[in-house]
Amino acid sequence: MLLPQFDYHEPQTLSEACDIMAEFGDKAKALAGGTDLLVNMKKKLISPQHVVCVDRLAEMKGIRTSGGTVRIGAAEKVADIASSQEISQKVEAVSLGAQNLGSPLIRNLATIAGNLGSARPAADLPPSLMAYGAKVLLKSKNNEREVKVEELFKGPGETSIGPDELIQEILVPIPSGMYGAHYIKLGVRRALEISIVNVAAFVQLDQDGKHIREARVVLGAVAPIPIRALSAENLVKGESPSISLFEKAGEAAASDAKPIDDFRASAEYRRDMVAVLTKRALNTAYEAATKS
């Protein structure tokens, strides 16, 4: 399959890129890794008249910690996120999400912003980012704004990103005190697999380490967008951690899921696996919290 015709732009700065996006609006698409964009263009699912390459912009690169936040450049490759000690030590579930994405070849090309911007229900990085309460920094010609990752998605393939906006950075808060997080992906294969179910869990303990102060459970591939399992979160908050508690939380999470039947799995199987994986993710996150 051949790509449709388009005008190619390679700005040298983020400001220049924003100028181009402002000029062409919804007729333009940003290109970094291209693992989703170029495939969709070949399939004639989208036909932008202008493609704006942002892959080499310094303002959209790098991984650094500032003011209690891990800041990840939008054009940062997933492979670099997966191998970053800074990320694995401070926000480990993000590292696990990156490690589970696609294959080594795809991880070497794909970017974190692309995985978010594609808004796929089964994407690997949104659940782990949501577990930490991460935000994206959106930049346009005349404005910039921060949006929570969980508020970014409107539906499959749809986001709240404006046609003139670019993701500049992903901001992941570093939790304080005793905390841990985990990410689990269920698929038929170990690589190049789209999730049947994925779950991210975050647990923060109180000062004495005997009760759960804060918890987040995020489910992927079981609803049109990644969702918080609020029933599970509310069930464990303030409680003393235990396997039986996490098992009940898994059942609560399953009730929050809205899966469908497709060729990968039935809705019933997905709901059952949400219960199992939520229990495992919460327990692993709790164990990590006790060692932090």
mmCIF file of C-alpha atoms in Angstrom:
data_model
loop_
_atom_site.group_PDB
_atom_site.id
_atom_site.type_symbol
_atom_site.label_atom_id
_atom_site.label_comp_id
_atom_site.label_asym_id
_atom_site.label_seq_id
_atom_site.Cartn_x
_atom_site.Cartn_y
_atom_site.Cartn_z
ATOM 1 C CA MET A 1 0.000 0.000 0.000
ATOM 2 C CA LEU A 2 1.210 3.457 -0.900
ATOM 3 C CA LEU A 3 0.958 6.593 1.175
ATOM 4 C CA PRO A 4 -1.409 9.288 -0.110
ATOM 5 C CA GLN A 5 0.126 12.554 -1.260
ATOM 6 C CA PHE A 6 0.858 15.181 1.388
ATOM 7 C CA ASP A 7 3.124 18.150 2.085
ATOM 8 C CA TYR A 8 5.960 17.329 4.482
ATOM 9 C CA HIS A 9 7.171 19.891 7.033
ATOM 10 C CA GLU A 10 10.256 19.561 9.233
ATOM 11 C CA PRO A 11 10.313 22.487 11.689
ATOM 12 C CA GLN A 12 13.495 23.201 13.623
ATOM 13 C CA THR A 13 11.809 24.422 16.822
ATOM 14 C CA LEU A 14 8.631 23.722 18.759
ATOM 15 C CA SER A 15 7.504 27.288 18.121
ATOM 16 C CA GLU A 16 7.817 26.755 14.382
ATOM 17 C CA ALA A 17 5.902 23.480 14.650
ATOM 18 C CA CYS A 18 3.090 25.240 16.512
ATOM 19 C CA ASP A 19 2.951 27.905 13.801
ATOM 20 C CA ILE A 20 2.463 25.216 11.167
ATOM 21 C CA MET A 21 -0.226 23.439 13.202
ATOM 22 C CA ALA A 22 -2.016 26.762 13.724
ATOM 23 C CA GLU A 23 -1.928 27.485 9.990
ATOM 24 C CA PHE A 24 -3.283 24.137 8.806
ATOM 25 C CA GLY A 25 -5.313 22.917 11.821
ATOM 26 C CA ASP A 26 -7.158 19.655 11.223
ATOM 27 C CA LYS A 27 -5.533 19.300 7.802
ATOM 28 C CA ALA A 28 -2.206 18.550 9.550
ATOM 29 C CA LYS A 29 -0.915 15.647 11.631
ATOM 30 C CA ALA A 30 2.209 15.479 13.771
ATOM 31 C CA LEU A 31 4.701 12.715 12.969
ATOM 32 C CA ALA A 32 7.271 11.297 15.380
ATOM 33 C CA GLY A 33 7.593 7.501 15.336
ATOM 34 C CA GLY A 34 4.900 6.963 12.725
ATOM 35 C CA THR A 35 4.016 3.447 13.881
ATOM 36 C CA ASP A 36 0.319 4.362 13.968
ATOM 37 C CA LEU A 37 0.078 7.426 11.731
ATOM 38 C CA LEU A 38 1.776 6.004 8.641
ATOM 39 C CA VAL A 39 -0.093 2.695 8.897
ATOM 40 C CA ASN A 40 -3.425 4.497 9.140
ATOM 41 C CA MET A 41 -2.496 6.695 6.182
ATOM 42 C CA LYS A 42 -1.621 3.654 4.076
ATOM 43 C CA LYS A 43 -4.959 2.092 4.987
ATOM 44 C CA LYS A 44 -6.683 5.335 3.915
ATOM 45 C CA LEU A 45 -8.176 5.704 7.401
ATOM 46 C CA ILE A 46 -6.824 9.257 7.545
ATOM 47 C CA SER A 47 -5.525 11.530 4.792
ATOM 48 C CA PRO A 48 -3.816 14.617 6.207
ATOM 49 C CA GLN A 49 -2.744 17.172 3.639
ATOM 50 C CA HIS A 50 0.220 18.170 5.800
ATOM 51 C CA VAL A 51 2.548 16.009 7.919
ATOM 52 C CA VAL A 52 4.643 17.848 10.503
ATOM 53 C CA CYS A 53 7.731 15.977 11.710
ATOM 54 C CA VAL A 54 8.444 16.694 15.400
ATOM 55 C CA ASP A 55 10.732 13.732 16.011
ATOM 56 C CA ARG A 56 13.923 15.788 16.335
ATOM 57 C CA LEU A 57 12.672 18.777 18.301
ATOM 58 C CA ALA A 58 14.824 19.292 21.397
ATOM 59 C CA GLU A 59 11.857 20.735 23.340
ATOM 60 C CA MET A 60 10.039 17.403 22.976
ATOM 61 C CA LYS A 61 12.940 15.165 23.987
ATOM 62 C CA GLY A 62 14.484 13.987 27.227
ATOM 63 C CA ILE A 63 13.645 12.432 30.585
ATOM 64 C CA ARG A 64 14.299 14.535 33.676
ATOM 65 C CA THR A 65 13.081 15.102 37.220
ATOM 66 C CA SER A 66 12.035 18.576 38.315
ATOM 67 C CA GLY A 67 10.029 19.694 41.343
ATOM 68 C CA GLY A 68 8.870 16.212 42.328
ATOM 69 C CA THR A 69 7.769 15.356 38.793
ATOM 70 C CA VAL A 70 9.255 13.095 36.134
ATOM 71 C CA ARG A 71 9.010 15.013 32.862
ATOM 72 C CA ILE A 72 9.068 12.880 29.712
ATOM 73 C CA GLY A 73 9.428 14.540 26.320
ATOM 74 C CA ALA A 74 6.556 13.759 23.972
ATOM 75 C CA ALA A 75 8.905 12.498 21.236
ATOM 76 C CA GLU A 76 10.813 10.247 23.621
ATOM 77 C CA LYS A 77 11.059 6.716 22.233
ATOM 78 C CA VAL A 78 9.259 3.973 24.136
ATOM 79 C CA ALA A 79 12.479 1.919 24.181
ATOM 80 C CA ASP A 80 14.278 4.728 26.020
ATOM 81 C CA ILE A 81 11.440 4.955 28.534
ATOM 82 C CA ALA A 82 11.559 1.191 29.065
ATOM 83 C CA SER A 83 15.308 1.281 29.764
ATOM 84 C CA SER A 84 15.388 4.484 31.838
ATOM 85 C CA GLN A 85 16.606 3.904 35.399
ATOM 86 C CA GLU A 86 15.119 7.240 36.421
ATOM 87 C CA ILE A 87 11.663 6.057 35.400
ATOM 88 C CA SER A 88 11.991 2.504 36.745
ATOM 89 C CA GLN A 89 13.167 3.756 40.137
ATOM 90 C CA LYS A 90 10.594 6.536 40.594
ATOM 91 C CA VAL A 91 7.512 5.513 38.575
ATOM 92 C CA GLU A 92 8.081 1.831 37.884
ATOM 93 C CA ALA A 93 4.676 1.044 36.395
ATOM 94 C CA VAL A 94 5.392 3.451 33.519
ATOM 95 C CA SER A 95 8.539 1.467 32.789
ATOM 96 C CA LEU A 96 6.529 -1.775 32.817
ATOM 97 C CA GLY A 97 3.961 -0.319 30.437
ATOM 98 C CA ALA A 98 6.729 0.683 28.041
ATOM 99 C CA GLN A 99 8.403 -2.724 28.271
ATOM 100 C CA ASN A 100 5.144 -4.442 27.300
ATOM 101 C CA LEU A 101 4.430 -2.277 24.262
ATOM 102 C CA GLY A 102 4.693 -3.975 20.872
ATOM 103 C CA SER A 103 8.067 -5.449 19.963
ATOM 104 C CA PRO A 104 11.677 -4.210 20.190
ATOM 105 C CA LEU A 105 11.414 -2.789 16.666
ATOM 106 C CA ILE A 106 8.207 -0.898 17.444
ATOM 107 C CA ARG A 107 9.543 0.353 20.792
ATOM 108 C CA ASN A 108 12.591 1.775 19.003
ATOM 109 C CA LEU A 109 10.305 3.837 16.739
ATOM 110 C CA ALA A 110 7.163 4.563 18.741
ATOM 111 C CA THR A 111 6.886 7.562 21.065
ATOM 112 C CA ILE A 112 5.004 8.079 24.305
ATOM 113 C CA ALA A 113 2.902 10.875 22.784
ATOM 114 C CA GLY A 114 1.960 8.648 19.872
ATOM 115 C CA ASN A 115 0.740 5.925 22.221
ATOM 116 C CA LEU A 116 -1.414 8.494 24.004
ATOM 117 C CA GLY A 117 -2.570 10.380 20.930
ATOM 118 C CA SER A 118 -3.739 7.256 19.103
ATOM 119 C CA ALA A 119 -6.280 6.760 21.933
ATOM 120 C CA ARG A 120 -6.512 3.020 21.507
ATOM 121 C CA PRO A 121 -8.573 1.302 24.229
ATOM 122 C CA ALA A 122 -5.883 -1.372 24.675
ATOM 123 C CA ALA A 123 -2.822 0.932 24.631
ATOM 124 C CA ASP A 124 -0.130 0.028 27.165
ATOM 125 C CA LEU A 125 1.018 3.390 28.514
ATOM 126 C CA PRO A 126 -2.234 5.208 29.446
ATOM 127 C CA PRO A 127 -3.192 2.896 32.361
ATOM 128 C CA SER A 128 0.180 3.127 34.097
ATOM 129 C CA LEU A 129 0.324 6.902 33.570
ATOM 130 C CA MET A 130 -3.203 7.285 34.925
ATOM 131 C CA ALA A 131 -2.256 5.225 37.974
ATOM 132 C CA TYR A 132 0.161 7.994 38.982
ATOM 133 C CA GLY A 133 -2.243 10.818 38.112
ATOM 134 C CA ALA A 134 -0.051 11.940 35.196
ATOM 135 C CA LYS A 135 -0.796 14.955 33.009
ATOM 136 C CA VAL A 136 0.154 16.039 29.504
ATOM 137 C CA LEU A 137 1.430 19.508 28.647
ATOM 138 C CA LEU A 138 -0.285 20.677 25.459
ATOM 139 C CA LYS A 139 1.327 23.448 23.444
ATOM 140 C CA SER A 140 -0.174 25.632 20.723
ATOM 141 C CA LYS A 141 0.882 28.862 19.032
ATOM 142 C CA ASN A 142 -0.707 31.152 21.615
ATOM 143 C CA ASN A 143 -1.338 28.917 24.596
ATOM 144 C CA GLU A 144 -0.290 25.977 26.713
ATOM 145 C CA ARG A 145 -2.363 23.896 29.108
ATOM 146 C CA GLU A 146 -2.105 20.811 31.290
ATOM 147 C CA VAL A 147 -4.639 18.002 30.974
ATOM 148 C CA LYS A 148 -4.891 14.878 33.108
ATOM 149 C CA VAL A 149 -4.222 11.747 31.074
ATOM 150 C CA GLU A 150 -7.533 10.286 32.258
ATOM 151 C CA GLU A 151 -9.321 13.332 30.792
ATOM 152 C CA LEU A 152 -7.485 13.118 27.476
ATOM 153 C CA PHE A 153 -9.610 10.379 25.919
ATOM 154 C CA LYS A 154 -13.099 10.926 24.495
ATOM 155 C CA GLY A 155 -13.525 7.609 22.706
ATOM 156 C CA PRO A 156 -11.608 5.097 20.561
ATOM 157 C CA GLY A 157 -9.240 7.183 18.442
ATOM 158 C CA GLU A 158 -10.621 10.444 19.865
ATOM 159 C CA THR A 159 -8.904 12.847 22.270
ATOM 160 C CA SER A 160 -9.429 16.334 23.676
ATOM 161 C CA ILE A 161 -6.253 17.550 21.925
ATOM 162 C CA GLY A 162 -7.083 20.516 19.706
ATOM 163 C CA PRO A 163 -6.207 20.441 15.986
ATOM 164 C CA ASP A 164 -3.583 23.146 16.572
ATOM 165 C CA GLU A 165 -2.102 21.549 19.711
ATOM 166 C CA LEU A 166 0.935 19.324 20.215
ATOM 167 C CA ILE A 167 1.840 17.234 23.242
ATOM 168 C CA GLN A 168 5.105 18.710 24.508
ATOM 169 C CA GLU A 169 5.680 16.721 27.689
ATOM 170 C CA ILE A 170 4.148 14.088 29.915
ATOM 171 C CA LEU A 171 4.275 15.020 33.607
ATOM 172 C CA VAL A 172 4.308 12.135 36.092
ATOM 173 C CA PRO A 173 4.113 13.127 39.786
ATOM 174 C CA ILE A 174 6.502 11.236 42.060
ATOM 175 C CA PRO A 175 4.441 10.056 45.056
ATOM 176 C CA SER A 176 5.685 10.604 48.587
ATOM 177 C CA GLY A 177 6.016 8.187 51.487
ATOM 178 C CA MET A 178 5.438 4.455 51.138
ATOM 179 C CA TYR A 179 4.068 3.677 47.695
ATOM 180 C CA GLY A 180 4.210 1.132 44.920
ATOM 181 C CA ALA A 181 2.631 0.536 41.537
ATOM 182 C CA HIS A 182 2.386 -2.305 39.058
ATOM 183 C CA TYR A 183 1.218 -2.966 35.493
ATOM 184 C CA ILE A 184 0.050 -6.290 34.050
ATOM 185 C CA LYS A 185 -0.812 -7.057 30.437
ATOM 186 C CA LEU A 186 -2.707 -10.148 29.323
ATOM 187 C CA GLY A 187 -2.262 -11.203 25.710
ATOM 188 C CA VAL A 188 -2.031 -14.382 23.663
ATOM 189 C CA ARG A 189 1.595 -13.705 22.694
ATOM 190 C CA ARG A 190 4.519 -12.178 24.568
ATOM 191 C CA ALA A 191 5.274 -9.578 21.878
ATOM 192 C CA LEU A 192 3.464 -7.763 19.066
ATOM 193 C CA GLU A 193 0.261 -8.330 21.000
ATOM 194 C CA ILE A 194 -2.743 -6.145 21.623
ATOM 195 C CA SER A 195 -3.993 -6.480 25.183
ATOM 196 C CA ILE A 196 -6.959 -8.680 25.972
ATOM 197 C CA VAL A 197 -6.949 -6.934 29.348
ATOM 198 C CA ASN A 198 -4.424 -4.669 31.026
ATOM 199 C CA VAL A 199 -4.441 -3.370 34.589
ATOM 200 C CA ALA A 200 -2.365 -0.784 36.429
ATOM 201 C CA ALA A 201 -2.554 -0.364 40.199
ATOM 202 C CA PHE A 202 -1.114 2.198 42.594
ATOM 203 C CA VAL A 203 -1.008 1.834 46.388
ATOM 204 C CA GLN A 204 0.146 4.406 48.929
ATOM 205 C CA LEU A 205 0.296 3.432 52.610
ATOM 206 C CA ASP A 206 -0.152 5.654 55.637
ATOM 207 C CA GLN A 207 2.784 6.538 57.884
ATOM 208 C CA ASP A 208 2.634 3.350 59.943
ATOM 209 C CA GLY A 209 2.331 1.212 56.821
ATOM 210 C CA LYS A 210 -0.731 -0.609 58.154
ATOM 211 C CA HIS A 211 -3.501 0.996 56.115
ATOM 212 C CA ILE A 212 -4.001 2.064 52.514
ATOM 213 C CA ARG A 213 -4.036 5.833 52.277
ATOM 214 C CA GLU A 214 -4.527 6.134 48.504
ATOM 215 C CA ALA A 215 -5.191 3.672 45.705
ATOM 216 C CA ARG A 216 -5.830 3.803 41.989
ATOM 217 C CA VAL A 217 -6.850 0.960 39.710
ATOM 218 C CA VAL A 218 -6.923 1.556 35.953
ATOM 219 C CA LEU A 219 -8.337 -0.878 33.399
ATOM 220 C CA GLY A 220 -7.506 -1.046 29.702
ATOM 221 C CA ALA A 221 -9.089 -2.977 26.801
ATOM 222 C CA VAL A 222 -12.369 -3.429 28.708
ATOM 223 C CA ALA A 223 -14.114 -0.158 27.774
ATOM 224 C CA PRO A 224 -14.010 2.358 24.900
ATOM 225 C CA ILE A 225 -11.287 4.242 26.814
ATOM 226 C CA PRO A 226 -8.993 3.371 29.747
ATOM 227 C CA ILE A 227 -11.066 3.693 32.929
ATOM 228 C CA ARG A 228 -10.558 4.046 36.661
ATOM 229 C CA ALA A 229 -12.117 1.193 38.656
ATOM 230 C CA LEU A 230 -13.552 3.530 41.270
ATOM 231 C CA SER A 231 -15.450 0.777 43.093
ATOM 232 C CA ALA A 232 -12.202 -1.095 43.687
ATOM 233 C CA GLU A 233 -10.362 2.053 44.745
ATOM 234 C CA ASN A 234 -13.019 3.048 47.264
ATOM 235 C CA LEU A 235 -13.166 -0.461 48.658
ATOM 236 C CA VAL A 236 -9.479 -0.600 49.633
ATOM 237 C CA LYS A 237 -8.928 2.992 50.822
ATOM 238 C CA GLY A 238 -8.486 3.169 54.583
ATOM 239 C CA GLU A 239 -8.364 -0.602 54.899
ATOM 240 C CA SER A 240 -5.638 -2.924 56.117
ATOM 241 C CA PRO A 241 -3.982 -4.595 53.096
ATOM 242 C CA SER A 242 -4.612 -8.323 52.621
ATOM 243 C CA ILE A 243 -5.080 -10.839 49.835
ATOM 244 C CA SER A 244 -8.759 -11.183 50.725
ATOM 245 C CA LEU A 245 -9.201 -7.402 50.453
ATOM 246 C CA PHE A 246 -7.505 -7.342 47.062
ATOM 247 C CA GLU A 247 -9.647 -10.254 45.910
ATOM 248 C CA LYS A 248 -12.775 -8.283 46.790
ATOM 249 C CA ALA A 249 -11.295 -5.283 44.987
ATOM 250 C CA GLY A 250 -10.799 -7.453 41.915
ATOM 251 C CA GLU A 251 -14.461 -8.420 41.966
ATOM 252 C CA ALA A 252 -15.401 -4.755 42.325
ATOM 253 C CA ALA A 253 -13.159 -3.818 39.396
ATOM 254 C CA ALA A 254 -14.804 -6.503 37.269
ATOM 255 C CA SER A 255 -18.174 -4.877 37.951
ATOM 256 C CA ASP A 256 -16.769 -1.539 36.718
ATOM 257 C CA ALA A 257 -15.488 -3.046 33.458
ATOM 258 C CA LYS A 258 -17.497 -2.675 30.250
ATOM 259 C CA PRO A 259 -15.918 -5.290 27.971
ATOM 260 C CA ILE A 260 -17.103 -6.503 24.587
ATOM 261 C CA ASP A 261 -16.921 -9.808 22.729
ATOM 262 C CA ASP A 262 -14.413 -9.882 19.883
ATOM 263 C CA PHE A 263 -12.106 -12.356 18.159
ATOM 264 C CA ARG A 264 -9.509 -12.010 20.948
ATOM 265 C CA ALA A 265 -11.751 -12.857 23.892
ATOM 266 C CA SER A 266 -15.301 -12.862 25.170
ATOM 267 C CA ALA A 267 -16.650 -10.163 27.448
ATOM 268 C CA GLU A 268 -17.132 -12.761 30.182
ATOM 269 C CA TYR A 269 -13.498 -13.880 29.987
ATOM 270 C CA ARG A 270 -12.276 -10.296 30.044
ATOM 271 C CA ARG A 271 -14.366 -9.547 33.130
ATOM 272 C CA ASP A 272 -13.011 -12.640 34.887
ATOM 273 C CA MET A 273 -9.447 -11.618 34.040
ATOM 274 C CA VAL A 274 -10.015 -8.088 35.339
ATOM 275 C CA ALA A 275 -10.767 -9.608 38.741
ATOM 276 C CA VAL A 276 -7.665 -11.800 38.688
ATOM 277 C CA LEU A 277 -5.251 -9.182 37.362
ATOM 278 C CA THR A 278 -6.538 -6.443 39.672
ATOM 279 C CA LYS A 279 -5.910 -8.652 42.695
ATOM 280 C CA ARG A 280 -2.391 -9.435 41.471
ATOM 281 C CA ALA A 281 -1.567 -5.839 40.549
ATOM 282 C CA LEU A 282 -2.774 -4.463 43.885
ATOM 283 C CA ASN A 283 -0.865 -7.087 45.854
ATOM 284 C CA THR A 284 2.355 -6.460 43.909
ATOM 285 C CA ALA A 285 1.935 -2.699 44.312
ATOM 286 C CA TYR A 286 1.375 -3.168 48.055
ATOM 287 C CA GLU A 287 4.483 -5.342 48.392
ATOM 288 C CA ALA A 288 6.502 -2.672 46.582
ATOM 289 C CA ALA A 289 5.091 -0.030 48.940
ATOM 290 C CA THR A 290 6.293 -1.955 51.993
ATOM 291 C CA LYS A 291 9.837 -1.873 50.595
ATOM 292 C CA SER A 292 9.880 1.782 49.547
#
